mmCIF file of C-alpha atoms and ligand atoms in Angstrom:
data_model
loop_
_atom_site.group_PDB
_atom_site.id
_atom_site.type_symbol
_atom_site.label_atom_id
_atom_site.label_comp_id
_atom_site.label_asym_id
_atom_site.label_seq_id
_atom_site.Cartn_x
_atom_site.Cartn_y
_atom_site.Cartn_z
ATOM 1 C CA MET F 1 8.229 6.060 -6.090
ATOM 2 C CA LYS F 2 7.367 2.257 -4.871
ATOM 3 C CA PHE F 3 4.768 0.231 -6.128
ATOM 4 C CA PHE F 4 2.613 -1.982 -4.084
ATOM 5 C CA ILE F 5 -0.732 -3.700 -5.325
ATOM 6 C CA ASP F 6 -3.298 -3.529 -3.098
ATOM 7 C CA THR F 7 -5.244 -7.051 -3.726
ATOM 8 C CA ALA F 8 -5.225 -10.435 -2.269
ATOM 9 C CA ASN F 9 -5.847 -11.900 -5.204
ATOM 10 C CA LEU F 10 -3.143 -14.165 -6.302
ATOM 11 C CA GLU F 11 -3.293 -14.085 -10.085
ATOM 12 C CA GLN F 12 -3.286 -9.983 -10.001
ATOM 13 C CA ILE F 13 -0.075 -10.172 -7.864
ATOM 14 C CA LYS F 14 1.390 -12.628 -10.065
ATOM 15 C CA GLU F 15 0.561 -10.396 -13.048
ATOM 16 C CA ALA F 16 2.277 -7.314 -11.346
ATOM 17 C CA GLN F 17 4.868 -9.333 -10.191
ATOM 18 C CA ALA F 18 5.657 -10.167 -13.600
ATOM 19 C CA LEU F 19 5.825 -6.458 -14.894
ATOM 20 C CA GLY F 20 9.064 -6.466 -12.914
ATOM 21 C CA ILE F 21 7.828 -2.853 -11.081
ATOM 22 C CA LEU F 22 6.238 -4.489 -7.804
ATOM 23 C CA ASP F 23 7.715 -3.313 -4.499
ATOM 24 C CA GLY F 24 5.156 -4.821 -2.503
ATOM 25 C CA VAL F 25 1.685 -5.702 -1.561
ATOM 26 C CA THR F 26 -0.885 -4.269 0.897
ATOM 27 C CA THR F 27 -3.884 -6.332 1.828
ATOM 28 C CA ASN F 28 -6.686 -5.759 4.524
ATOM 29 C CA PRO F 29 -9.914 -8.152 5.938
ATOM 30 C CA SER F 30 -12.157 -6.377 2.996
ATOM 31 C CA LEU F 31 -9.698 -7.604 0.417
ATOM 32 C CA MET F 32 -9.032 -11.187 2.092
ATOM 33 C CA ALA F 33 -12.833 -11.655 2.184
ATOM 34 C CA LYS F 34 -13.288 -10.463 -1.420
ATOM 35 C CA GLU F 35 -11.234 -13.153 -2.340
ATOM 36 C CA GLY F 36 -13.159 -15.770 -0.185
ATOM 37 C CA ILE F 37 -10.404 -16.129 2.218
ATOM 38 C CA THR F 38 -11.779 -16.271 5.758
ATOM 39 C CA GLY F 39 -10.930 -17.954 8.833
ATOM 40 C CA GLU F 40 -7.727 -17.518 11.047
ATOM 41 C CA ALA F 41 -5.811 -20.384 9.192
ATOM 42 C CA ASN F 42 -6.923 -19.634 5.472
ATOM 43 C CA ILE F 43 -5.848 -16.004 6.183
ATOM 44 C CA ILE F 44 -2.391 -17.037 7.300
ATOM 45 C CA ASN F 45 -2.171 -19.462 4.920
ATOM 46 C CA HIS F 46 -2.727 -16.725 2.286
ATOM 47 C CA TYR F 47 -0.121 -14.237 3.828
ATOM 48 C CA LYS F 48 2.490 -17.077 3.140
ATOM 49 C CA ALA F 49 1.339 -17.785 -0.345
ATOM 50 C CA ILE F 50 1.905 -13.880 -1.074
ATOM 51 C CA CYS F 51 5.188 -13.988 0.612
ATOM 52 C CA LYS F 52 6.100 -16.386 -2.100
ATOM 53 C CA LEU F 53 5.040 -14.627 -4.950
ATOM 54 C CA VAL F 54 6.868 -11.440 -4.311
ATOM 55 C CA ASP F 55 10.288 -10.036 -2.805
ATOM 56 C CA GLY F 56 9.074 -6.811 -1.060
ATOM 57 C CA ASP F 57 6.970 -5.915 2.007
ATOM 58 C CA VAL F 58 3.393 -7.640 2.749
ATOM 59 C CA SER F 59 1.336 -5.944 5.043
ATOM 60 C CA ALA F 60 -0.982 -7.953 6.831
ATOM 61 C CA GLU F 61 -3.623 -6.413 9.436
ATOM 62 C CA VAL F 62 -4.127 -7.408 12.618
ATOM 63 C CA ILE F 63 -7.741 -7.654 13.905
ATOM 64 C CA ALA F 64 -7.547 -6.495 17.559
ATOM 65 C CA THR F 65 -8.317 -3.195 18.809
ATOM 66 C CA ASP F 66 -6.657 -3.497 21.876
ATOM 67 C CA PHE F 67 -2.834 -2.873 22.582
ATOM 68 C CA ASP F 68 -2.219 -6.670 23.815
ATOM 69 C CA GLY F 69 -4.514 -8.375 21.369
ATOM 70 C CA MET F 70 -2.611 -6.386 18.616
ATOM 71 C CA VAL F 71 0.815 -7.342 20.071
ATOM 72 C CA LYS F 72 -0.163 -10.860 20.158
ATOM 73 C CA GLN F 73 -1.684 -10.910 16.572
ATOM 74 C CA GLY F 74 1.209 -8.571 15.150
ATOM 75 C CA GLU F 75 3.920 -10.819 16.482
ATOM 76 C CA GLU F 76 2.418 -14.101 15.289
ATOM 77 C CA LEU F 77 2.019 -12.287 12.282
ATOM 78 C CA ALA F 78 5.730 -11.119 11.742
ATOM 79 C CA ALA F 79 6.921 -14.469 12.789
ATOM 80 C CA LEU F 80 5.471 -15.919 9.492
ATOM 81 C CA ASN F 81 7.752 -13.763 7.228
ATOM 82 C CA PRO F 82 10.634 -11.263 7.126
ATOM 83 C CA GLN F 83 8.359 -9.397 4.566
ATOM 84 C CA ILE F 84 5.647 -9.246 7.015
ATOM 85 C CA VAL F 85 4.471 -5.617 7.679
ATOM 86 C CA VAL F 86 2.209 -5.338 10.811
ATOM 87 C CA LYS F 87 -0.634 -3.060 9.476
ATOM 88 C CA LEU F 88 -2.483 -1.867 12.740
ATOM 89 C CA PRO F 89 -5.350 0.888 12.437
ATOM 90 C CA LEU F 90 -4.695 4.424 13.829
ATOM 91 C CA ILE F 91 -6.209 4.415 16.906
ATOM 92 C CA LYS F 92 -4.767 5.035 20.565
ATOM 93 C CA ASP F 93 -3.890 1.556 21.234
ATOM 94 C CA GLY F 94 -3.027 1.170 17.607
ATOM 95 C CA ILE F 95 -0.159 3.895 17.893
ATOM 96 C CA LYS F 96 0.944 2.219 21.166
ATOM 97 C CA ALA F 97 1.269 -0.948 19.143
ATOM 98 C CA CYS F 98 3.202 0.872 16.630
ATOM 99 C CA LYS F 99 5.810 2.228 19.155
ATOM 100 C CA TYR F 100 5.719 -1.365 20.636
ATOM 101 C CA PHE F 101 7.082 -2.854 17.350
ATOM 102 C CA SER F 102 9.077 -0.068 16.046
ATOM 103 C CA ASP F 103 11.170 -0.536 19.113
ATOM 104 C CA LYS F 104 11.629 -4.055 18.519
ATOM 105 C CA GLY F 105 12.687 -3.506 15.057
ATOM 106 C CA ILE F 106 8.984 -4.885 13.323
ATOM 107 C CA LYS F 107 7.723 -3.058 10.373
ATOM 108 C CA THR F 108 4.684 -1.295 10.549
ATOM 109 C CA ASN F 109 1.924 0.144 8.379
ATOM 110 C CA MET F 110 -0.598 2.635 10.170
ATOM 111 C CA THR F 111 -3.422 2.306 8.428
ATOM 112 C CA LEU F 112 -7.376 4.402 8.022
ATOM 113 C CA VAL F 113 -5.104 7.849 8.125
ATOM 114 C CA PHE F 114 -7.330 10.489 7.057
ATOM 115 C CA SER F 115 -5.624 13.564 8.961
ATOM 116 C CA VAL F 116 -2.398 14.926 9.089
ATOM 117 C CA GLY F 117 -2.563 15.089 13.171
ATOM 118 C CA GLN F 118 -3.015 11.248 12.675
ATOM 119 C CA ALA F 119 -0.008 10.984 10.383
ATOM 120 C CA LEU F 120 2.092 12.887 12.791
ATOM 121 C CA LEU F 121 1.520 10.295 15.780
ATOM 122 C CA ALA F 122 2.746 7.560 13.201
ATOM 123 C CA ALA F 123 6.050 9.262 12.647
ATOM 124 C CA LYS F 124 6.331 10.115 16.297
ATOM 125 C CA ALA F 125 5.486 6.285 17.327
ATOM 126 C CA GLY F 126 8.343 5.019 14.773
ATOM 127 C CA ALA F 127 5.630 3.707 11.861
ATOM 128 C CA THR F 128 7.704 2.477 8.795
ATOM 129 C CA TYR F 129 4.597 3.339 6.884
ATOM 130 C CA VAL F 130 1.672 5.652 7.499
ATOM 131 C CA SER F 131 -1.185 4.814 5.153
ATOM 132 C CA PRO F 132 -3.510 8.012 4.115
ATOM 133 C CA PHE F 133 -6.586 6.787 2.358
ATOM 134 C CA ILE F 134 -6.876 9.025 -0.554
ATOM 135 C CA GLY F 135 -9.628 7.544 -2.337
ATOM 136 C CA ARG F 136 -12.010 7.494 0.541
ATOM 137 C CA LEU F 137 -11.410 11.279 1.406
ATOM 138 C CA ASP F 138 -12.286 12.073 -2.631
ATOM 139 C CA ASP F 139 -15.633 9.829 -1.767
ATOM 140 C CA ILE F 140 -16.945 12.516 0.764
ATOM 141 C CA SER F 141 -15.907 15.166 -1.216
ATOM 142 C CA THR F 142 -12.979 16.023 0.739
ATOM 143 C CA ASP F 143 -9.402 16.045 -1.443
ATOM 144 C CA GLY F 144 -7.626 12.927 -0.867
ATOM 145 C CA LEU F 145 -4.518 14.291 -2.480
ATOM 146 C CA ASN F 146 -3.981 17.596 -0.423
ATOM 147 C CA LEU F 147 -3.733 15.098 2.383
ATOM 148 C CA ILE F 148 -0.648 13.645 0.469
ATOM 149 C CA ALA F 149 0.602 17.242 0.075
ATOM 150 C CA GLU F 150 0.305 18.233 3.778
ATOM 151 C CA ILE F 151 1.889 14.900 5.335
ATOM 152 C CA ARG F 152 4.752 15.471 2.525
ATOM 153 C CA GLN F 153 5.193 18.984 3.932
ATOM 154 C CA VAL F 154 4.954 18.154 7.834
ATOM 155 C CA TYR F 155 7.477 15.129 7.490
ATOM 156 C CA ASN F 156 9.902 17.269 5.365
ATOM 157 C CA ASN F 157 9.690 19.998 8.118
ATOM 158 C CA TYR F 158 11.107 17.251 10.759
ATOM 159 C CA GLY F 159 13.098 14.684 8.621
ATOM 160 C CA TYR F 160 10.471 11.755 9.582
ATOM 161 C CA GLN F 161 11.815 8.883 7.993
ATOM 162 C CA THR F 162 8.084 7.556 8.071
ATOM 163 C CA GLU F 163 7.359 6.481 4.174
ATOM 164 C CA ILE F 164 4.024 8.155 2.969
ATOM 165 C CA LEU F 165 1.828 5.043 1.517
ATOM 166 C CA ALA F 166 -0.638 6.670 -0.543
ATOM 167 C CA ALA F 167 -3.506 4.043 -0.079
ATOM 168 C CA SER F 168 -7.148 3.736 -1.632
ATOM 169 C CA VAL F 169 -5.759 5.026 -4.849
ATOM 170 C CA ARG F 170 -8.476 4.258 -7.473
ATOM 171 C CA HIS F 171 -7.297 5.094 -10.731
ATOM 172 C CA THR F 172 -4.312 6.399 -12.739
ATOM 173 C CA MET F 173 -4.304 9.832 -12.331
ATOM 174 C CA HIS F 174 -4.068 9.492 -8.338
ATOM 175 C CA ILE F 175 -0.744 7.415 -9.068
ATOM 176 C CA ILE F 176 0.571 10.640 -11.015
ATOM 177 C CA ASP F 177 -0.601 13.231 -8.868
ATOM 178 C CA CYS F 178 0.812 11.146 -5.660
ATOM 179 C CA ALA F 179 4.332 10.791 -7.533
ATOM 180 C CA LYS F 180 4.080 14.710 -8.079
ATOM 181 C CA LEU F 181 3.272 15.246 -4.582
ATOM 182 C CA GLY F 182 6.378 13.191 -2.956
ATOM 183 C CA ALA F 183 4.479 10.093 -1.549
ATOM 184 C CA ASP F 184 6.953 7.446 -1.145
ATOM 185 C CA VAL F 185 4.720 4.549 -2.294
ATOM 186 C CA MET F 186 1.369 4.060 -3.715
ATOM 187 C CA THR F 187 -0.926 1.270 -3.334
ATOM 188 C CA GLY F 188 -3.612 0.615 -5.983
ATOM 189 C CA PRO F 189 -5.331 -2.008 -8.257
ATOM 190 C CA LEU F 190 -3.951 -3.577 -11.207
ATOM 191 C CA LYS F 191 -5.773 -1.681 -13.368
ATOM 192 C CA ALA F 192 -5.014 1.480 -12.288
ATOM 193 C CA ILE F 193 -1.004 0.503 -12.527
ATOM 194 C CA GLU F 194 -1.244 -0.782 -16.140
ATOM 195 C CA GLY F 195 -2.969 2.597 -16.726
ATOM 196 C CA LEU F 196 0.192 4.053 -16.736
ATOM 197 C CA LEU F 197 1.005 2.271 -19.896
ATOM 198 C CA ASN F 198 -1.357 3.887 -21.876
ATOM 199 C CA HIS F 199 -1.150 6.790 -24.807
ATOM 200 C CA PRO F 200 -2.899 6.668 -28.188
ATOM 201 C CA LEU F 201 0.418 7.897 -29.925
ATOM 202 C CA THR F 202 2.280 5.215 -28.392
ATOM 203 C CA ASP F 203 -0.144 2.708 -30.033
ATOM 204 C CA ILE F 204 -0.021 4.845 -33.539
ATOM 205 C CA GLY F 205 3.333 4.969 -33.454
ATOM 206 C CA LEU F 206 4.089 1.337 -33.278
ATOM 207 C CA ALA F 207 1.554 0.652 -35.683
ATOM 208 C CA LYS F 208 2.951 2.795 -38.392
ATOM 209 C CA PHE F 209 6.696 1.280 -37.352
ATOM 210 C CA LEU F 210 5.344 -2.254 -37.746
ATOM 211 C CA ALA F 211 3.711 -1.061 -41.137
ATOM 212 C CA ASP F 212 6.732 0.510 -42.401
ATOM 213 C CA PHE F 213 8.846 -2.538 -41.778
ATOM 214 C CA LYS F 214 6.704 -4.745 -43.532
ATOM 215 C CA LYS F 215 6.881 -2.378 -46.733
ATOM 216 C CA GLY F 216 10.773 -3.012 -46.591
ATOM 217 C CA ASN F 217 10.456 -6.756 -46.462
HETATM 218 C C1 E4P B 1 -4.685 -0.152 1.908
HETATM 219 O O1 E4P B 1 -3.570 -0.181 2.348
HETATM 220 C C2 E4P B 1 -6.071 -0.068 1.983
HETATM 221 O O2 E4P B 1 -6.543 -1.263 2.409
HETATM 222 C C3 E4P B 1 -6.606 0.162 0.666
HETATM 223 O O3 E4P B 1 -6.010 1.061 -0.210
HETATM 224 C C4 E4P B 1 -8.166 0.649 0.780
HETATM 225 O O4 E4P B 1 -8.543 1.082 -0.514
HETATM 226 P P1 E4P B 1 -10.306 1.137 -0.555
HETATM 227 O O5 E4P B 1 -10.400 2.826 -0.060
HETATM 228 O O6 E4P B 1 -10.152 1.294 -1.990
HETATM 229 O O7 E4P B 1 -10.871 -0.085 0.090
#
């Protein structure tokens, strides 16, 4: 499973990259705003800075909601760096734009996906990634993980190559469950990724090894 970090915070991206397990970055306008990155020029510069920090795919989201606007913004974003993946909302014009970009060999990430039907359309339009938002479904008492399982089944039925990118991951168990269900990628906060490290028996065992080593020295 690929690991993406879901942030626009450069320090956290650096920290995840230093772990040696990072495959890419996802951002969105809210994550940019959270870091105080506003205005087109600053956002563009921030994407460039993120691309310098990591080797893998960096999702950059369009703001336009009409086909022509999405194509214009997506082409500008894609021209910044070959690592850029054009992130498009799963609406009618988003699907049209996805098909346009996939025909041109430009990578896409269909975002704000909350149903199997939407994921089916994303695959048909040739999306590189489809992003079901599992945490936001959980927030409204709907099983987000079940959506991952259903999309996996449908994609397997037809051999669709679109990668399932589990998004809106909120905690460590989400990552483990997504891995069990066969998500191709997960994107989550650094804290959820680092949670995978934790086990009390590791800490107890290490403390004992170090104590026993000291006895013999
Ligand atoms: C990913 O691409 C999304 O931007 C992100 O995972 C949304 O997460 P949230 O529901 O925690 O805002």
